[in-house]
Amino acid sequence: MSMKKGIALLITVAMIALISAVALSMLDLVDRTYRSNLKVEKAIQDQVLLKNFHELLNKMGSDIASAEALDMIMGEFPGLSDDTGRVVFDISIASLQGRINMNAMLKPQDKDKTTRDIDGNYRELLYAIFNYYHLVDPGQMIALIADTIDEDTLERYPGSELANEYADISNGAIQGLPMLKRVSESYYEKTEDETVFDVVWEKYFYFGEFDVSTKLDCNYMSKELAAVLGLRRVDEALTTEIGCDSLVRDQNETLAKYNIAPFKKGDSYKLDVRLNYTLPAIKGGFSAVYDIKDKGINHIRLYP
């Protein structure tokens, strides 16, 4: 057995064992379902599950020393349950390093770091995306995004400070896809350009902390993002997703500009983690962002 296969097998076995342990740790929760009202009980179970899942991720993360080992924990694991079938849950783990952190596109423009604007490389990328979808006014859409991410009230473009016009939009960050779609709607209201609704934002972006710069993992990048970055593949006829080994080797300038490289041990690396559960009287779950290096879990969103 090769070393890579050996590592993959160990990771797989460890993951199955740890998932089973999480399921077993939830058994005592079932008998307490009606101890209090369901909302309180759900809140308790959410917290216990989040704690158990965090411990699971920490144990798995400590064994990830290569891109191959990382790949073994990725994916969806539906319908996991305890021996009685009373606790059923689905787990999914996906890389966030295949997309750009939209909130980190702004860079300081002065020594005091009081003025921020979209970094030149990311501005170039945004223009490439919007030109691909044939937006009538890419500059206006870029201004709307930038003025929603930054914290000041100065307009880059007439009407681009949406926080001044709409109560449901605030400055400081784009909190997620629904908020970005709201920004897109405001662009349409100003331009009547329907092409903005064709942009598949989730192929290119996620929404993290503004001070966490993007490092792109070429093993998890979408074909769409690779295309607008101008990355070429050894075999352009391939229909599979992008992988580091599939890229032409003479693209060092682009790789450096956008910090593109495969995972290696010691990297700060963001994962999108999700868990859904079904108990006899309650359904719920959560999503979160987990960092393999610092073992931190944040951006937690509980499902109703």
CSV table of C-alpha atoms in Angstrom, one decimal:
chain,number,residue,atom,x,y,z
A,1,MET,CA,0.0,0.0,0.0
A,2,SER,CA,1.4,3.4,-1.0
A,3,MET,CA,1.9,6.1,1.7
A,4,LYS,CA,-0.9,8.3,0.1
A,5,LYS,CA,-3.4,5.4,0.2
A,6,GLY,CA,-2.3,4.6,3.8
A,7,ILE,CA,-3.0,8.2,4.9
A,8,ALA,CA,-6.3,8.2,3.1
A,9,LEU,CA,-7.4,4.9,4.7
A,10,LEU,CA,-6.4,6.2,8.2
A,11,ILE,CA,-8.3,9.4,7.7
A,12,THR,CA,-11.4,7.6,6.5
A,13,VAL,CA,-11.4,5.1,9.4
A,14,ALA,CA,-10.8,7.9,11.9
A,15,MET,CA,-13.6,10.0,10.4
A,16,ILE,CA,-16.2,7.1,10.5
A,17,ALA,CA,-15.2,6.4,14.2
A,18,LEU,CA,-15.5,10.0,15.2
A,19,ILE,CA,-18.8,10.5,13.4
A,20,SER,CA,-20.1,7.4,15.3
A,21,ALA,CA,-18.9,8.9,18.6
A,22,VAL,CA,-20.8,12.1,17.9
A,23,ALA,CA,-24.0,10.2,17.2
A,24,LEU,CA,-23.6,8.2,20.4
A,25,SER,CA,-23.0,11.3,22.4
A,26,MET,CA,-26.4,12.6,21.4
A,27,LEU,CA,-28.4,9.7,22.6
A,28,ASP,CA,-29.0,11.2,26.1
A,29,LEU,CA,-30.5,14.2,24.4
A,30,VAL,CA,-33.4,12.2,23.0
A,31,ASP,CA,-34.9,11.3,26.4
A,32,ARG,CA,-34.9,15.0,27.4
A,33,THR,CA,-36.8,16.3,24.4
A,34,TYR,CA,-39.9,17.3,26.4
A,35,ARG,CA,-38.2,18.4,29.6
A,36,SER,CA,-38.8,22.0,28.6
A,37,ASN,CA,-40.4,23.8,25.7
A,38,LEU,CA,-39.1,22.8,22.3
A,39,LYS,CA,-37.4,26.1,21.5
A,40,VAL,CA,-35.3,25.9,24.7
A,41,GLU,CA,-34.6,22.3,24.1
A,42,LYS,CA,-33.5,23.0,20.5
A,43,ALA,CA,-31.2,25.7,21.7
A,44,ILE,CA,-29.6,23.3,24.1
A,45,GLN,CA,-29.2,20.6,21.5
A,46,ASP,CA,-27.8,23.1,19.0
A,47,GLN,CA,-25.1,24.1,21.5
A,48,VAL,CA,-24.2,20.4,22.3
A,49,LEU,CA,-24.1,19.4,18.7
A,50,LEU,CA,-21.9,22.4,17.8
A,51,LYS,CA,-19.5,21.6,20.6
A,52,ASN,CA,-19.3,17.9,19.5
A,53,PHE,CA,-18.9,18.8,15.8
A,54,HIS,CA,-16.1,21.3,16.7
A,55,GLU,CA,-14.3,18.6,18.6
A,56,LEU,CA,-14.7,16.2,15.6
A,57,LEU,CA,-13.2,18.8,13.3
A,58,ASN,CA,-10.3,19.4,15.6
A,59,LYS,CA,-9.5,15.7,15.8
A,60,MET,CA,-9.7,15.3,12.0
A,61,GLY,CA,-7.8,18.5,11.4
A,62,SER,CA,-4.8,17.4,13.4
A,63,ASP,CA,-4.3,14.5,11.1
A,64,ILE,CA,-4.4,16.5,7.9
A,65,ALA,CA,-0.9,16.9,6.6
A,66,SER,CA,-1.3,16.9,2.8
A,67,ALA,CA,-3.7,17.8,0.0
A,68,GLU,CA,-4.6,14.2,-0.4
A,69,ALA,CA,-5.6,13.9,3.3
A,70,LEU,CA,-7.6,17.1,3.1
A,71,ASP,CA,-9.6,15.7,0.2
A,72,MET,CA,-10.6,12.6,2.2
A,73,ILE,CA,-12.7,14.6,4.6
A,74,MET,CA,-14.5,16.7,2.0
A,75,GLY,CA,-18.0,15.8,0.9
A,76,GLU,CA,-21.5,15.0,2.1
A,77,PHE,CA,-22.3,12.3,4.6
A,78,PRO,CA,-26.1,12.0,4.7
A,79,GLY,CA,-28.3,9.8,6.8
A,80,LEU,CA,-25.9,9.0,9.6
A,81,SER,CA,-27.6,7.6,12.7
A,82,ASP,CA,-27.2,5.8,16.0
A,83,ASP,CA,-28.0,2.1,16.3
A,84,THR,CA,-31.7,2.8,17.1
A,85,GLY,CA,-32.3,5.3,14.3
A,86,ARG,CA,-33.6,7.8,16.8
A,87,VAL,CA,-30.9,10.4,15.9
A,88,VAL,CA,-30.3,11.0,12.2
A,89,PHE,CA,-28.0,13.7,10.9
A,90,ASP,CA,-26.3,14.9,7.7
A,91,ILE,CA,-22.8,16.3,7.6
A,92,SER,CA,-21.1,18.2,4.8
A,93,ILE,CA,-17.6,19.6,4.7
A,94,ALA,CA,-16.4,21.8,1.7
A,95,SER,CA,-13.5,24.0,1.0
A,96,LEU,CA,-13.9,27.8,1.0
A,97,GLN,CA,-10.5,28.3,-0.5
A,98,GLY,CA,-11.8,27.7,-4.0
A,99,ARG,CA,-13.5,31.2,-4.0
A,100,ILE,CA,-12.6,34.8,-3.4
A,101,ASN,CA,-13.4,36.4,0.0
A,102,MET,CA,-15.5,39.3,-1.3
A,103,ASN,CA,-15.1,41.3,1.9
A,104,ALA,CA,-11.3,41.1,1.7
A,105,MET,CA,-11.1,42.7,-1.8
A,106,LEU,CA,-10.7,46.2,-0.3
A,107,LYS,CA,-7.1,47.4,0.5
A,108,PRO,CA,-5.9,50.5,2.3
A,109,GLN,CA,-5.1,53.4,0.0
A,110,ASP,CA,-3.3,55.7,2.4
A,111,LYS,CA,-0.7,55.4,5.2
A,112,ASP,CA,-3.4,55.9,7.9
A,113,LYS,CA,-5.4,53.0,6.4
A,114,THR,CA,-8.5,55.2,6.7
A,115,THR,CA,-9.4,54.9,3.0
A,116,ARG,CA,-9.9,51.6,1.4
A,117,ASP,CA,-10.6,50.6,-2.2
A,118,ILE,CA,-10.8,47.5,-4.3
A,119,ASP,CA,-7.4,46.0,-4.9
A,120,GLY,CA,-6.3,46.4,-8.6
A,121,ASN,CA,-6.1,42.6,-9.2
A,122,TYR,CA,-9.6,42.1,-7.8
A,123,ARG,CA,-11.0,45.0,-9.8
A,124,GLU,CA,-9.6,43.4,-12.9
A,125,LEU,CA,-11.3,40.1,-11.9
A,126,LEU,CA,-14.6,41.8,-11.3
A,127,TYR,CA,-14.5,43.4,-14.7
A,128,ALA,CA,-13.7,40.1,-16.2
A,129,ILE,CA,-16.7,38.5,-14.5
A,130,PHE,CA,-19.1,41.3,-15.4
A,131,ASN,CA,-17.9,41.5,-19.0
A,132,TYR,CA,-18.5,37.7,-19.2
A,133,TYR,CA,-22.1,38.2,-18.2
A,134,HIS,CA,-22.4,41.3,-20.4
A,135,LEU,CA,-23.3,43.8,-17.7
A,136,VAL,CA,-24.1,47.2,-19.2
A,137,ASP,CA,-22.3,49.2,-16.4
A,138,PRO,CA,-19.7,47.0,-14.6
A,139,GLY,CA,-18.2,50.2,-13.0
A,140,GLN,CA,-21.5,50.9,-11.2
A,141,MET,CA,-21.9,47.4,-9.9
A,142,ILE,CA,-18.3,47.5,-8.6
A,143,ALA,CA,-19.0,50.8,-6.9
A,144,LEU,CA,-22.1,49.4,-5.2
A,145,ILE,CA,-20.1,46.4,-3.9
A,146,ALA,CA,-17.2,48.5,-2.7
A,147,ASP,CA,-19.5,51.0,-0.9
A,148,THR,CA,-21.4,48.2,0.8
A,149,ILE,CA,-18.2,46.6,2.1
A,150,ASP,CA,-16.5,49.8,3.3
A,151,GLU,CA,-17.6,51.6,6.5
A,152,ASP,CA,-17.7,55.2,5.3
A,153,THR,CA,-20.6,57.1,3.6
A,154,LEU,CA,-18.7,58.6,0.7
A,155,GLU,CA,-20.1,57.6,-2.7
A,156,ARG,CA,-17.9,56.2,-5.4
A,157,TYR,CA,-20.7,56.5,-7.9
A,158,PRO,CA,-24.0,58.5,-7.7
A,159,GLY,CA,-26.3,56.5,-5.5
A,160,SER,CA,-23.8,53.7,-4.6
A,161,GLU,CA,-24.0,54.2,-0.9
A,162,LEU,CA,-27.0,51.9,-0.5
A,163,ALA,CA,-27.1,52.3,3.3
A,164,ASN,CA,-28.2,55.9,2.8
A,165,GLU,CA,-31.2,54.7,0.7
A,166,TYR,CA,-32.3,51.3,2.1
A,167,ALA,CA,-33.0,50.4,5.7
A,168,ASP,CA,-32.2,46.7,5.1
A,169,ILE,CA,-28.6,47.4,3.8
A,170,SER,CA,-25.8,48.3,6.1
A,171,ASN,CA,-22.1,49.2,5.5
A,172,GLY,CA,-19.1,47.2,6.8
A,173,ALA,CA,-19.4,43.9,5.0
A,174,ILE,CA,-21.6,41.9,2.6
A,175,GLN,CA,-23.0,39.4,5.1
A,176,GLY,CA,-23.9,36.7,2.6
A,177,LEU,CA,-25.5,35.8,-0.7
A,178,PRO,CA,-29.0,37.2,0.1
A,179,MET,CA,-27.4,40.6,0.9
A,180,LEU,CA,-25.3,40.5,-2.3
A,181,LYS,CA,-28.5,39.7,-4.3
A,182,ARG,CA,-30.1,42.7,-2.6
A,183,VAL,CA,-27.2,44.8,-3.9
A,184,SER,CA,-27.7,43.3,-7.4
A,185,GLU,CA,-31.4,44.3,-7.2
A,186,SER,CA,-30.4,47.9,-6.4
A,187,TYR,CA,-28.1,47.9,-9.5
A,188,TYR,CA,-31.1,46.7,-11.6
A,189,GLU,CA,-33.3,49.4,-10.1
A,190,LYS,CA,-30.7,52.0,-11.2
A,191,THR,CA,-29.9,50.6,-14.6
A,192,GLU,CA,-32.7,48.2,-15.7
A,193,ASP,CA,-29.9,45.8,-16.7
A,194,GLU,CA,-31.3,42.3,-16.2
A,195,THR,CA,-28.0,40.6,-17.0
A,196,VAL,CA,-26.9,41.1,-13.3
A,197,PHE,CA,-29.4,38.4,-12.3
A,198,ASP,CA,-27.4,35.9,-14.5
A,199,VAL,CA,-24.3,36.2,-12.4
A,200,VAL,CA,-23.7,33.0,-10.4
A,201,TRP,CA,-22.0,34.7,-7.5
A,202,GLU,CA,-21.3,31.5,-5.5
A,203,LYS,CA,-19.0,30.2,-8.3
A,204,TYR,CA,-16.6,33.1,-7.6
A,205,PHE,CA,-17.1,34.4,-4.0
A,206,TYR,CA,-17.7,33.7,-0.4
A,207,PHE,CA,-18.2,36.2,2.5
A,208,GLY,CA,-15.6,36.1,5.2
A,209,GLU,CA,-13.8,38.6,7.5
A,210,PHE,CA,-12.6,41.8,5.8
A,211,ASP,CA,-9.0,41.3,7.2
A,212,VAL,CA,-8.6,37.7,6.0
A,213,SER,CA,-7.0,37.7,2.6
A,214,THR,CA,-7.9,35.1,0.1
A,215,LYS,CA,-5.7,32.1,-0.6
A,216,LEU,CA,-7.1,30.1,-3.5
A,217,ASP,CA,-6.7,26.3,-3.6
A,218,CYS,CA,-6.5,25.2,-7.2
A,219,ASN,CA,-7.9,21.8,-6.3
A,220,TYR,CA,-11.2,23.3,-5.3
A,221,MET,CA,-11.6,26.2,-7.7
A,222,SER,CA,-14.6,26.3,-10.0
A,223,LYS,CA,-14.1,26.1,-13.8
A,224,GLU,CA,-15.9,29.4,-14.0
A,225,LEU,CA,-13.4,31.2,-11.7
A,226,ALA,CA,-10.4,29.6,-13.4
A,227,ALA,CA,-11.8,30.8,-16.7
A,228,VAL,CA,-12.1,34.5,-15.7
A,229,LEU,CA,-8.6,34.3,-14.1
A,230,GLY,CA,-7.3,33.2,-17.4
A,231,LEU,CA,-5.9,29.9,-16.2
A,232,ARG,CA,-5.3,27.4,-18.9
A,233,ARG,CA,-5.5,23.6,-18.5
A,234,VAL,CA,-3.3,20.9,-20.0
A,235,ASP,CA,-6.4,19.5,-21.7
A,236,GLU,CA,-9.0,22.2,-22.3
A,237,ALA,CA,-11.5,19.5,-23.4
A,238,LEU,CA,-11.7,18.2,-19.8
A,239,THR,CA,-15.2,18.6,-18.3
A,240,THR,CA,-14.2,17.8,-14.7
A,241,GLU,CA,-13.5,20.4,-12.0
A,242,ILE,CA,-10.2,22.2,-11.9
A,243,GLY,CA,-7.2,20.6,-10.1
A,244,CYS,CA,-3.7,21.8,-9.5
A,245,ASP,CA,-2.2,19.0,-11.7
A,246,SER,CA,-4.5,20.0,-14.6
A,247,LEU,CA,-3.2,23.5,-14.9
A,248,VAL,CA,-0.5,24.5,-17.5
A,249,ARG,CA,2.8,25.0,-15.6
A,250,ASP,CA,3.8,28.4,-17.1
A,251,GLN,CA,1.2,30.5,-15.3
A,252,ASN,CA,3.3,31.7,-12.3
A,253,GLU,CA,2.3,35.3,-12.7
A,254,THR,CA,-1.4,34.7,-12.4
A,255,LEU,CA,-0.9,32.1,-9.6
A,256,ALA,CA,1.2,34.7,-7.6
A,257,LYS,CA,-1.3,37.6,-8.3
A,258,TYR,CA,-4.2,35.7,-6.8
A,259,ASN,CA,-2.2,33.6,-4.2
A,260,ILE,CA,-3.2,30.3,-5.8
A,261,ALA,CA,-1.6,27.1,-4.4
A,262,PRO,CA,-2.7,23.7,-3.1
A,263,PHE,CA,-3.1,23.1,0.6
A,264,LYS,CA,0.0,22.3,2.7
A,265,LYS,CA,0.3,21.5,6.4
A,266,GLY,CA,0.4,24.7,8.5
A,267,ASP,CA,-1.7,26.7,6.2
A,268,SER,CA,-4.6,28.8,7.5
A,269,TYR,CA,-7.4,27.0,5.6
A,270,LYS,CA,-11.2,27.8,5.7
A,271,LEU,CA,-13.9,25.1,5.5
A,272,ASP,CA,-17.6,25.5,5.1
A,273,VAL,CA,-19.1,23.0,7.6
A,274,ARG,CA,-22.8,22.1,7.9
A,275,LEU,CA,-24.8,19.7,10.1
A,276,ASN,CA,-28.5,18.9,10.0
A,277,TYR,CA,-30.2,16.7,12.5
A,278,THR,CA,-33.5,15.0,13.1
A,279,LEU,CA,-34.7,14.0,16.6
A,280,PRO,CA,-38.1,12.5,17.4
A,281,ALA,CA,-39.7,15.9,17.9
A,282,ILE,CA,-37.1,18.4,16.7
A,283,LYS,CA,-35.3,19.2,13.4
A,284,GLY,CA,-32.4,21.7,13.2
A,285,GLY,CA,-28.8,22.3,12.3
A,286,PHE,CA,-26.2,24.9,11.6
A,287,SER,CA,-23.5,26.1,9.2
A,288,ALA,CA,-20.2,27.6,10.2
A,289,VAL,CA,-16.7,28.4,8.9
A,290,TYR,CA,-13.8,26.4,10.4
A,291,ASP,CA,-10.1,27.1,10.1
A,292,ILE,CA,-7.9,24.0,10.1
A,293,LYS,CA,-4.8,25.9,11.4
A,294,ASP,CA,-6.2,27.8,14.4
A,295,LYS,CA,-9.1,25.4,15.0
A,296,GLY,CA,-11.4,28.3,15.3
A,297,ILE,CA,-15.1,28.1,14.3
A,298,ASN,CA,-17.1,31.2,13.5
A,299,HIS,CA,-19.8,32.7,11.2
A,300,ILE,CA,-22.2,30.2,13.0
A,301,ARG,CA,-25.7,30.3,11.6
A,302,LEU,CA,-28.4,28.2,13.3
A,303,TYR,CA,-31.2,26.8,11.2
A,304,PRO,CA,-34.8,27.3,12.5
